[in-house]
Amino acid sequence: MPELPEVETTRRGIAPHIEGRAIRGVTVREPRLRWPVPVAALDVLKDTTVTAVDRRAKYLLLRTARGTIMLHLGMSGSLRVVSPDTPAAVHDHVDILFEGDACLRLRDPRRFGSVLWFDAEAPLPAVLARLGPEPLDPAFDGDHLYGRSRGRRRSVKDFIMDGRIVVGVGNIYAAEALFDAGIHPARAAGRVGRARYRALAQAIKRILGEAIERGGTTLRDFTSATGAPGYFRISLAVYGRAGAPCRRCGHTLRTRRLGQRATVYCPHCQT
DNA sequence: AGTGCGGCCTGTCCGC
DNA sequence: TGCGGACAGGCCGCAC
């Protein structure tokens, strides 16, 4: 379940290995990902140079003069740079082979991830066009949340997990940020005041920012681009701690389902 | 328009 | 021990 910090950590890990290098070929062992892998489009990328590795929301964007390869890690995806003669393991679905013998390998057991392509001539694809601001961008702040939430009756947790409002806030960080800001996750988005939204936006920025800075991860099974160890888990205040005492007040943390997902919160600190 | 839910997947864990 | 079922979760697309 790569969240935004994992995706950014992955971006930083793979970029030095592939930026400025030409693609030698693409191997697709399993095209049935979240969307079908556009094998034909990828096939003609031989000798095309990846000029930059960008990120938008949880999408990794491999820029070339012809267009962009868009990678999403879904829930279980990981990217590693391996030697081209490394045998492919089960769930190693796609390889992008580069000059200089770097092989970018996508593994994704659950296949919720995706490999997409959009042509340089084509308009911005819908999946990117509808996305809200990046959480660490100055354009995202408490006033943005406040303005977009007026009249909304859905839960504030669902609201901040909506990619049209702000991107990159998954289930784990939503729970953590709401705890930090003292907001009950089931509260209607339209009934959260401006000051509390400012606290919430700051919490989102701080928590995501710290996780990115430390190159850390919330994942049990996250592997870095080189497979190197050394990644540690970010300490989480509420996620995964249902039934345990709140670190702030000692009350027992509760769990409840909200929009199909488990949410942990402190019934005393979050109102 | 806003909201909520089903579906896509497989590995892991739980109870019987 | 083996097995079925619940659960995990990002994000699209559909129905109300």
PDB file of N, CA and C in Angstrom, chain A residues 101-195:
ATOM      1  N   ASP A 101      22.678  -1.152 -18.904  1.00  0.00           N
ATOM      2  CA  ASP A 101      22.306  -2.334 -18.128  1.00  0.00           C
ATOM      3  C   ASP A 101      21.581  -2.048 -16.829  1.00  0.00           C
ATOM      4  N   ALA A 102      20.664  -1.108 -16.883  1.00  0.00           N
ATOM      5  CA  ALA A 102      19.760  -0.919 -15.758  1.00  0.00           C
ATOM      6  C   ALA A 102      18.393  -1.428 -16.194  1.00  0.00           C
ATOM      7  N   CYS A 103      17.784  -2.182 -15.329  1.00  0.00           N
ATOM      8  CA  CYS A 103      16.463  -2.722 -15.636  1.00  0.00           C
ATOM      9  C   CYS A 103      15.491  -2.275 -14.553  1.00  0.00           C
ATOM     10  N   LEU A 104      14.490  -1.503 -14.971  1.00  0.00           N
ATOM     11  CA  LEU A 104      13.465  -1.045 -14.029  1.00  0.00           C
ATOM     12  C   LEU A 104      12.365  -2.094 -13.997  1.00  0.00           C
ATOM     13  N   ARG A 105      12.180  -2.707 -12.841  1.00  0.00           N
ATOM     14  CA  ARG A 105      11.282  -3.869 -12.753  1.00  0.00           C
ATOM     15  C   ARG A 105      10.104  -3.571 -11.849  1.00  0.00           C
ATOM     16  N   LEU A 106       8.913  -3.778 -12.380  1.00  0.00           N
ATOM     17  CA  LEU A 106       7.681  -3.566 -11.612  1.00  0.00           C
ATOM     18  C   LEU A 106       7.150  -4.894 -11.088  1.00  0.00           C
ATOM     19  N   ARG A 107       7.048  -4.971  -9.781  1.00  0.00           N
ATOM     20  CA  ARG A 107       6.421  -6.139  -9.154  1.00  0.00           C
ATOM     21  C   ARG A 107       5.126  -5.688  -8.508  1.00  0.00           C
ATOM     22  N   ASP A 108       4.068  -6.447  -8.691  1.00  0.00           N
ATOM     23  CA  ASP A 108       2.784  -6.038  -8.123  1.00  0.00           C
ATOM     24  C   ASP A 108       1.855  -7.235  -7.942  1.00  0.00           C
ATOM     25  N   PRO A 109       1.954  -7.904  -6.790  1.00  0.00           N
ATOM     26  CA  PRO A 109       1.157  -9.108  -6.563  1.00  0.00           C
ATOM     27  C   PRO A 109      -0.350  -8.908  -6.783  1.00  0.00           C
ATOM     28  N   ARG A 110      -0.892  -7.810  -6.296  1.00  0.00           N
ATOM     29  CA  ARG A 110      -2.346  -7.651  -6.390  1.00  0.00           C
ATOM     30  C   ARG A 110      -2.804  -7.017  -7.697  1.00  0.00           C
ATOM     31  N   ARG A 111      -1.883  -6.529  -8.444  1.00  0.00           N
ATOM     32  CA  ARG A 111      -2.193  -5.970  -9.780  1.00  0.00           C
ATOM     33  C   ARG A 111      -3.205  -4.825  -9.735  1.00  0.00           C
ATOM     34  N   PHE A 112      -3.165  -4.033  -8.668  1.00  0.00           N
ATOM     35  CA  PHE A 112      -3.960  -2.806  -8.631  1.00  0.00           C
ATOM     36  C   PHE A 112      -3.174  -1.655  -9.235  1.00  0.00           C
ATOM     37  N   GLY A 113      -1.937  -1.875  -9.502  1.00  0.00           N
ATOM     38  CA  GLY A 113      -1.098  -0.846 -10.102  1.00  0.00           C
ATOM     39  C   GLY A 113      -1.361  -0.730 -11.594  1.00  0.00           C
ATOM     40  N   SER A 114      -0.649   0.173 -12.241  1.00  0.00           N
ATOM     41  CA  SER A 114      -0.866   0.343 -13.675  1.00  0.00           C
ATOM     42  C   SER A 114       0.372   0.882 -14.362  1.00  0.00           C
ATOM     43  N   VAL A 115       0.441   0.569 -15.641  1.00  0.00           N
ATOM     44  CA  VAL A 115       1.430   1.167 -16.530  1.00  0.00           C
ATOM     45  C   VAL A 115       0.640   1.762 -17.679  1.00  0.00           C
ATOM     46  N   LEU A 116       0.709   3.066 -17.818  1.00  0.00           N
ATOM     47  CA  LEU A 116      -0.053   3.741 -18.856  1.00  0.00           C
ATOM     48  C   LEU A 116       0.894   4.557 -19.713  1.00  0.00           C
ATOM     49  N   TRP A 117       0.398   4.972 -20.843  1.00  0.00           N
ATOM     50  CA  TRP A 117       1.200   5.777 -21.745  1.00  0.00           C
ATOM     51  C   TRP A 117       0.346   6.906 -22.268  1.00  0.00           C
ATOM     52  N   PHE A 118       0.885   8.113 -22.267  1.00  0.00           N
ATOM     53  CA  PHE A 118       0.189   9.132 -23.042  1.00  0.00           C
ATOM     54  C   PHE A 118       1.156   9.915 -23.905  1.00  0.00           C
ATOM     55  N   ASP A 119       0.701  10.123 -25.117  1.00  0.00           N
ATOM     56  CA  ASP A 119       1.498  10.730 -26.159  1.00  0.00           C
ATOM     57  C   ASP A 119       1.719  12.207 -25.871  1.00  0.00           C
ATOM     58  N   ALA A 120       2.886  12.712 -26.260  1.00  0.00           N
ATOM     59  CA  ALA A 120       3.210  14.123 -26.036  1.00  0.00           C
ATOM     60  C   ALA A 120       2.207  15.040 -26.731  1.00  0.00           C
ATOM     61  N   GLU A 121       1.647  14.545 -27.827  1.00  0.00           N
ATOM     62  CA  GLU A 121       0.703  15.372 -28.597  1.00  0.00           C
ATOM     63  C   GLU A 121      -0.694  15.379 -27.984  1.00  0.00           C
ATOM     64  N   ALA A 122      -0.976  14.363 -27.193  1.00  0.00           N
ATOM     65  CA  ALA A 122      -2.337  14.212 -26.672  1.00  0.00           C
ATOM     66  C   ALA A 122      -2.570  15.163 -25.504  1.00  0.00           C
ATOM     67  N   PRO A 123      -3.831  15.511 -25.275  1.00  0.00           N
ATOM     68  CA  PRO A 123      -4.135  16.340 -24.096  1.00  0.00           C
ATOM     69  C   PRO A 123      -3.880  15.553 -22.818  1.00  0.00           C
ATOM     70  N   LEU A 124      -3.768  16.266 -21.721  1.00  0.00           N
ATOM     71  CA  LEU A 124      -3.540  15.638 -20.417  1.00  0.00           C
ATOM     72  C   LEU A 124      -4.627  14.585 -20.170  1.00  0.00           C
ATOM     73  N   PRO A 125      -4.221  13.367 -19.840  1.00  0.00           N
ATOM     74  CA  PRO A 125      -5.230  12.326 -19.632  1.00  0.00           C
ATOM     75  C   PRO A 125      -6.128  12.635 -18.450  1.00  0.00           C
ATOM     76  N   ALA A 126      -7.344  12.082 -18.534  1.00  0.00           N
ATOM     77  CA  ALA A 126      -8.361  12.392 -17.527  1.00  0.00           C
ATOM     78  C   ALA A 126      -7.889  12.061 -16.117  1.00  0.00           C
ATOM     79  N   VAL A 127      -7.149  10.960 -15.963  1.00  0.00           N
ATOM     80  CA  VAL A 127      -6.724  10.577 -14.612  1.00  0.00           C
ATOM     81  C   VAL A 127      -5.871  11.649 -13.956  1.00  0.00           C
ATOM     82  N   LEU A 128      -5.140  12.421 -14.750  1.00  0.00           N
ATOM     83  CA  LEU A 128      -4.335  13.499 -14.177  1.00  0.00           C
ATOM     84  C   LEU A 128      -5.096  14.815 -14.148  1.00  0.00           C
ATOM     85  N   ALA A 129      -5.930  15.033 -15.152  1.00  0.00           N
ATOM     86  CA  ALA A 129      -6.597  16.323 -15.293  1.00  0.00           C
ATOM     87  C   ALA A 129      -7.522  16.629 -14.128  1.00  0.00           C
ATOM     88  N   ARG A 130      -8.098  15.592 -13.532  1.00  0.00           N
ATOM     89  CA  ARG A 130      -9.096  15.871 -12.499  1.00  0.00           C
ATOM     90  C   ARG A 130      -8.498  15.948 -11.097  1.00  0.00           C
ATOM     91  N   LEU A 131      -7.191  15.783 -10.990  1.00  0.00           N
ATOM     92  CA  LEU A 131      -6.575  15.735  -9.667  1.00  0.00           C
ATOM     93  C   LEU A 131      -6.509  17.098  -8.984  1.00  0.00           C
ATOM     94  N   GLY A 132      -6.679  17.093  -7.692  1.00  0.00           N
ATOM     95  CA  GLY A 132      -6.556  18.291  -6.883  1.00  0.00           C
ATOM     96  C   GLY A 132      -5.100  18.635  -6.635  1.00  0.00           C
ATOM     97  N   PRO A 133      -4.845  19.637  -5.796  1.00  0.00           N
ATOM     98  CA  PRO A 133      -3.470  20.082  -5.539  1.00  0.00           C
ATOM     99  C   PRO A 133      -2.637  19.053  -4.780  1.00  0.00           C
ATOM    100  N   GLU A 134      -1.326  19.167  -4.930  1.00  0.00           N
ATOM    101  CA  GLU A 134      -0.401  18.363  -4.142  1.00  0.00           C
ATOM    102  C   GLU A 134      -0.462  18.843  -2.692  1.00  0.00           C
ATOM    103  N   PRO A 135      -0.411  17.941  -1.745  1.00  0.00           N
ATOM    104  CA  PRO A 135      -0.542  18.344  -0.338  1.00  0.00           C
ATOM    105  C   PRO A 135       0.581  19.266   0.138  1.00  0.00           C
ATOM    106  N   LEU A 136       1.767  19.136  -0.464  1.00  0.00           N
ATOM    107  CA  LEU A 136       2.886  19.968  -0.009  1.00  0.00           C
ATOM    108  C   LEU A 136       3.008  21.263  -0.801  1.00  0.00           C
ATOM    109  N   ASP A 137       2.116  21.441  -1.774  1.00  0.00           N
ATOM    110  CA  ASP A 137       2.130  22.670  -2.555  1.00  0.00           C
ATOM    111  C   ASP A 137       1.468  23.792  -1.762  1.00  0.00           C
ATOM    112  N   PRO A 138       2.022  24.995  -1.868  1.00  0.00           N
ATOM    113  CA  PRO A 138       1.405  26.130  -1.148  1.00  0.00           C
ATOM    114  C   PRO A 138      -0.055  26.359  -1.530  1.00  0.00           C
ATOM    115  N   ALA A 139      -0.444  25.901  -2.727  1.00  0.00           N
ATOM    116  CA  ALA A 139      -1.835  26.065  -3.152  1.00  0.00           C
ATOM    117  C   ALA A 139      -2.792  25.258  -2.281  1.00  0.00           C
ATOM    118  N   PHE A 140      -2.257  24.289  -1.596  1.00  0.00           N
ATOM    119  CA  PHE A 140      -3.089  23.512  -0.675  1.00  0.00           C
ATOM    120  C   PHE A 140      -2.941  24.053   0.732  1.00  0.00           C
ATOM    121  N   ASP A 141      -4.050  24.475   1.295  1.00  0.00           N
ATOM    122  CA  ASP A 141      -4.022  24.943   2.687  1.00  0.00           C
ATOM    123  C   ASP A 141      -5.412  24.790   3.303  1.00  0.00           C
ATOM    124  N   GLY A 142      -5.525  25.246   4.543  1.00  0.00           N
ATOM    125  CA  GLY A 142      -6.784  25.090   5.256  1.00  0.00           C
ATOM    126  C   GLY A 142      -7.934  25.834   4.601  1.00  0.00           C
ATOM    127  N   ASP A 143      -7.626  26.956   4.005  1.00  0.00           N
ATOM    128  CA  ASP A 143      -8.692  27.725   3.347  1.00  0.00           C
ATOM    129  C   ASP A 143      -9.242  26.989   2.128  1.00  0.00           C
ATOM    130  N   HIS A 144      -8.343  26.281   1.436  1.00  0.00           N
ATOM    131  CA  HIS A 144      -8.772  25.458   0.306  1.00  0.00           C
ATOM    132  C   HIS A 144      -9.758  24.391   0.781  1.00  0.00           C
ATOM    133  N   LEU A 145      -9.403  23.697   1.868  1.00  0.00           N
ATOM    134  CA  LEU A 145     -10.282  22.655   2.395  1.00  0.00           C
ATOM    135  C   LEU A 145     -11.608  23.259   2.848  1.00  0.00           C
ATOM    136  N   TYR A 146     -11.511  24.382   3.534  1.00  0.00           N
ATOM    137  CA  TYR A 146     -12.716  25.029   4.038  1.00  0.00           C
ATOM    138  C   TYR A 146     -13.649  25.408   2.883  1.00  0.00           C
ATOM    139  N   GLY A 147     -13.077  26.024   1.880  1.00  0.00           N
ATOM    140  CA  GLY A 147     -13.889  26.479   0.750  1.00  0.00           C
ATOM    141  C   GLY A 147     -14.553  25.333  -0.004  1.00  0.00           C
ATOM    142  N   ARG A 148     -13.831  24.270  -0.191  1.00  0.00           N
ATOM    143  CA  ARG A 148     -14.358  23.151  -0.961  1.00  0.00           C
ATOM    144  C   ARG A 148     -15.358  22.303  -0.171  1.00  0.00           C
ATOM    145  N   SER A 149     -15.405  22.485   1.128  1.00  0.00           N
ATOM    146  CA  SER A 149     -16.206  21.583   1.957  1.00  0.00           C
ATOM    147  C   SER A 149     -17.567  22.159   2.340  1.00  0.00           C
ATOM    148  N   ARG A 150     -17.811  23.429   2.009  1.00  0.00           N
ATOM    149  CA  ARG A 150     -19.079  24.030   2.453  1.00  0.00           C
ATOM    150  C   ARG A 150     -20.258  23.266   1.863  1.00  0.00           C
ATOM    151  N   GLY A 151     -21.186  22.909   2.728  1.00  0.00           N
ATOM    152  CA  GLY A 151     -22.390  22.219   2.290  1.00  0.00           C
ATOM    153  C   GLY A 151     -22.210  20.720   2.098  1.00  0.00           C
ATOM    154  N   ARG A 152     -20.971  20.254   2.264  1.00  0.00           N
ATOM    155  CA  ARG A 152     -20.745  18.819   2.054  1.00  0.00           C
ATOM    156  C   ARG A 152     -21.121  18.031   3.300  1.00  0.00           C
ATOM    157  N   ARG A 153     -21.829  16.939   3.067  1.00  0.00           N
ATOM    158  CA  ARG A 153     -22.278  16.143   4.209  1.00  0.00           C
ATOM    159  C   ARG A 153     -21.483  14.855   4.398  1.00  0.00           C
ATOM    160  N   ARG A 154     -20.654  14.546   3.446  1.00  0.00           N
ATOM    161  CA  ARG A 154     -19.858  13.321   3.607  1.00  0.00           C
ATOM    162  C   ARG A 154     -18.848  13.514   4.737  1.00  0.00           C
ATOM    163  N   SER A 155     -18.299  12.419   5.207  1.00  0.00           N
ATOM    164  CA  SER A 155     -17.381  12.512   6.342  1.00  0.00           C
ATOM    165  C   SER A 155     -16.108  13.250   5.928  1.00  0.00           C
ATOM    166  N   VAL A 156     -15.522  13.930   6.899  1.00  0.00           N
ATOM    167  CA  VAL A 156     -14.303  14.689   6.617  1.00  0.00           C
ATOM    168  C   VAL A 156     -13.173  13.746   6.206  1.00  0.00           C
ATOM    169  N   LYS A 157     -13.222  12.515   6.683  1.00  0.00           N
ATOM    170  CA  LYS A 157     -12.179  11.566   6.280  1.00  0.00           C
ATOM    171  C   LYS A 157     -12.302  11.221   4.793  1.00  0.00           C
ATOM    172  N   ASP A 158     -13.513  10.892   4.359  1.00  0.00           N
ATOM    173  CA  ASP A 158     -13.731  10.646   2.935  1.00  0.00           C
ATOM    174  C   ASP A 158     -13.352  11.870   2.103  1.00  0.00           C
ATOM    175  N   PHE A 159     -13.694  13.019   2.634  1.00  0.00           N
ATOM    176  CA  PHE A 159     -13.447  14.280   1.930  1.00  0.00           C
ATOM    177  C   PHE A 159     -11.959  14.482   1.650  1.00  0.00           C
ATOM    178  N   ILE A 160     -11.103  14.293   2.659  1.00  0.00           N
ATOM    179  CA  ILE A 160      -9.668  14.538   2.418  1.00  0.00           C
ATOM    180  C   ILE A 160      -9.001  13.393   1.667  1.00  0.00           C
ATOM    181  N   MET A 161      -9.698  12.258   1.553  1.00  0.00           N
ATOM    182  CA  MET A 161      -9.146  11.163   0.758  1.00  0.00           C
ATOM    183  C   MET A 161      -9.588  11.247  -0.701  1.00  0.00           C
ATOM    184  N   ASP A 162     -10.413  12.236  -1.018  1.00  0.00           N
ATOM    185  CA  ASP A 162     -10.888  12.429  -2.387  1.00  0.00           C
ATOM    186  C   ASP A 162      -9.811  13.161  -3.193  1.00  0.00           C
ATOM    187  N   GLY A 163      -9.287  12.499  -4.193  1.00  0.00           N
ATOM    188  CA  GLY A 163      -8.190  13.046  -5.000  1.00  0.00           C
ATOM    189  C   GLY A 163      -8.523  14.327  -5.735  1.00  0.00           C
ATOM    190  N   ARG A 164      -9.804  14.642  -5.853  1.00  0.00           N
ATOM    191  CA  ARG A 164     -10.170  15.910  -6.494  1.00  0.00           C
ATOM    192  C   ARG A 164     -10.017  17.075  -5.535  1.00  0.00           C
ATOM    193  N   ILE A 165      -9.994  16.761  -4.233  1.00  0.00           N
ATOM    194  CA  ILE A 165      -9.839  17.798  -3.207  1.00  0.00           C
ATOM    195  C   ILE A 165      -8.364  18.038  -2.916  1.00  0.00           C
ATOM    196  N   VAL A 166      -7.662  16.938  -2.644  1.00  0.00           N
ATOM    197  CA  VAL A 166      -6.210  16.982  -2.446  1.00  0.00           C
ATOM    198  C   VAL A 166      -5.708  15.578  -2.726  1.00  0.00           C
ATOM    199  N   VAL A 167      -4.559  15.465  -3.353  1.00  0.00           N
ATOM    200  CA  VAL A 167      -4.063  14.131  -3.702  1.00  0.00           C
ATOM    201  C   VAL A 167      -3.131  13.587  -2.626  1.00  0.00           C
ATOM    202  N   GLY A 168      -2.954  12.304  -2.641  1.00  0.00           N
ATOM    203  CA  GLY A 168      -1.893  11.686  -1.848  1.00  0.00           C
ATOM    204  C   GLY A 168      -2.224  11.401  -0.409  1.00  0.00           C
ATOM    205  N   VAL A 169      -3.454  11.645   0.017  1.00  0.00           N
ATOM    206  CA  VAL A 169      -3.827  11.351   1.401  1.00  0.00           C
ATOM    207  C   VAL A 169      -4.591  10.026   1.417  1.00  0.00           C
ATOM    208  N   GLY A 170      -3.890   8.962   1.720  1.00  0.00           N
ATOM    209  CA  GLY A 170      -4.499   7.643   1.779  1.00  0.00           C
ATOM    210  C   GLY A 170      -5.052   7.364   3.158  1.00  0.00           C
ATOM    211  N   ASN A 171      -5.501   6.156   3.327  1.00  0.00           N
ATOM    212  CA  ASN A 171      -6.188   5.778   4.558  1.00  0.00           C
ATOM    213  C   ASN A 171      -5.327   5.980   5.812  1.00  0.00           C
ATOM    214  N   ILE A 172      -4.072   5.625   5.724  1.00  0.00           N
ATOM    215  CA  ILE A 172      -3.187   5.717   6.893  1.00  0.00           C
ATOM    216  C   ILE A 172      -2.984   7.176   7.298  1.00  0.00           C
ATOM    217  N   TYR A 173      -2.616   7.999   6.326  1.00  0.00           N
ATOM    218  CA  TYR A 173      -2.306   9.392   6.657  1.00  0.00           C
ATOM    219  C   TYR A 173      -3.547  10.208   6.964  1.00  0.00           C
ATOM    220  N   ALA A 174      -4.678   9.811   6.401  1.00  0.00           N
ATOM    221  CA  ALA A 174      -5.923  10.492   6.753  1.00  0.00           C
ATOM    222  C   ALA A 174      -6.209  10.297   8.242  1.00  0.00           C
ATOM    223  N   ALA A 175      -6.073   9.063   8.697  1.00  0.00           N
ATOM    224  CA  ALA A 175      -6.327   8.776  10.109  1.00  0.00           C
ATOM    225  C   ALA A 175      -5.347   9.529  11.004  1.00  0.00           C
ATOM    226  N   GLU A 176      -4.091   9.537  10.615  1.00  0.00           N
ATOM    227  CA  GLU A 176      -3.069  10.199  11.421  1.00  0.00           C
ATOM    228  C   GLU A 176      -3.285  11.711  11.471  1.00  0.00           C
ATOM    229  N   ALA A 177      -3.599  12.298  10.325  1.00  0.00           N
ATOM    230  CA  ALA A 177      -3.772  13.752  10.272  1.00  0.00           C
ATOM    231  C   ALA A 177      -5.006  14.188  11.061  1.00  0.00           C
ATOM    232  N   LEU A 178      -6.079  13.423  10.970  1.00  0.00           N
ATOM    233  CA  LEU A 178      -7.291  13.768  11.713  1.00  0.00           C
ATOM    234  C   LEU A 178      -7.060  13.660  13.219  1.00  0.00           C
ATOM    235  N   PHE A 179      -6.286  12.679  13.612  1.00  0.00           N
ATOM    236  CA  PHE A 179      -5.933  12.571  15.036  1.00  0.00           C
ATOM    237  C   PHE A 179      -5.127  13.785  15.463  1.00  0.00           C
ATOM    238  N   ASP A 180      -4.148  14.114  14.664  1.00  0.00           N
ATOM    239  CA  ASP A 180      -3.279  15.244  14.974  1.00  0.00           C
ATOM    240  C   ASP A 180      -4.071  16.544  15.122  1.00  0.00           C
ATOM    241  N   ALA A 181      -5.059  16.705  14.251  1.00  0.00           N
ATOM    242  CA  ALA A 181      -5.854  17.934  14.277  1.00  0.00           C
ATOM    243  C   ALA A 181      -7.025  17.848  15.259  1.00  0.00           C
ATOM    244  N   GLY A 182      -7.244  16.686  15.863  1.00  0.00           N
ATOM    245  CA  GLY A 182      -8.319  16.539  16.845  1.00  0.00           C
ATOM    246  C   GLY A 182      -9.709  16.537  16.244  1.00  0.00           C
ATOM    247  N   ILE A 183      -9.813  16.103  14.992  1.00  0.00           N
ATOM    248  CA  ILE A 183     -11.114  16.101  14.311  1.00  0.00           C
ATOM    249  C   ILE A 183     -11.630  14.670  14.197  1.00  0.00           C
ATOM    250  N   HIS A 184     -12.885  14.485  14.578  1.00  0.00           N
ATOM    251  CA  HIS A 184     -13.497  13.162  14.479  1.00  0.00           C
ATOM    252  C   HIS A 184     -13.671  12.792  13.005  1.00  0.00           C
ATOM    253  N   PRO A 185     -13.224  11.595  12.617  1.00  0.00           N
ATOM    254  CA  PRO A 185     -13.239  11.246  11.195  1.00  0.00           C
ATOM    255  C   PRO A 185     -14.623  11.183  10.572  1.00  0.00           C
ATOM    256  N   ALA A 186     -15.637  10.925  11.386  1.00  0.00           N
ATOM    257  CA  ALA A 186     -16.986  10.799  10.837  1.00  0.00           C
ATOM    258  C   ALA A 186     -17.721  12.142  10.763  1.00  0.00           C
ATOM    259  N   ARG A 187     -17.130  13.177  11.272  1.00  0.00           N
ATOM    260  CA  ARG A 187     -17.771  14.489  11.238  1.00  0.00           C
ATOM    261  C   ARG A 187     -18.022  14.923   9.786  1.00  0.00           C
ATOM    262  N   ALA A 188     -19.166  15.528   9.549  1.00  0.00           N
ATOM    263  CA  ALA A 188     -19.476  16.002   8.197  1.00  0.00           C
ATOM    264  C   ALA A 188     -18.454  17.057   7.783  1.00  0.00           C
ATOM    265  N   ALA A 189     -17.956  16.934   6.547  1.00  0.00           N
ATOM    266  CA  ALA A 189     -16.919  17.859   6.068  1.00  0.00           C
ATOM    267  C   ALA A 189     -17.378  19.306   6.154  1.00  0.00           C
ATOM    268  N   GLY A 190     -18.660  19.523   5.900  1.00  0.00           N
ATOM    269  CA  GLY A 190     -19.196  20.881   5.907  1.00  0.00           C
ATOM    270  C   GLY A 190     -19.352  21.461   7.304  1.00  0.00           C
ATOM    271  N   ARG A 191     -19.130  20.635   8.312  1.00  0.00           N
ATOM    272  CA  ARG A 191     -19.284  21.111   9.683  1.00  0.00           C
ATOM    273  C   ARG A 191     -17.958  21.164  10.428  1.00  0.00           C
ATOM    274  N   VAL A 192     -16.927  21.371   9.660  1.00  0.00           N
ATOM    275  CA  VAL A 192     -15.598  21.616  10.234  1.00  0.00           C
ATOM    276  C   VAL A 192     -15.242  23.064   9.921  1.00  0.00           C
ATOM    277  N   GLY A 193     -14.867  23.789  10.941  1.00  0.00           N
ATOM    278  CA  GLY A 193     -14.619  25.213  10.768  1.00  0.00           C
ATOM    279  C   GLY A 193     -13.275  25.536  10.144  1.00  0.00           C
ATOM    280  N   ARG A 194     -13.099  26.800   9.796  1.00  0.00           N
ATOM    281  CA  ARG A 194     -11.891  27.229   9.092  1.00  0.00           C
ATOM    282  C   ARG A 194     -10.616  26.970   9.904  1.00  0.00           C
ATOM    283  N   ALA A 195     -10.679  27.288  11.194  1.00  0.00           N
ATOM    284  CA  ALA A 195      -9.483  27.124  12.036  1.00  0.00           C
ATOM    285  C   ALA A 195      -9.072  25.650  12.120  1.00  0.00           C
TER     286      ALA A 195
END
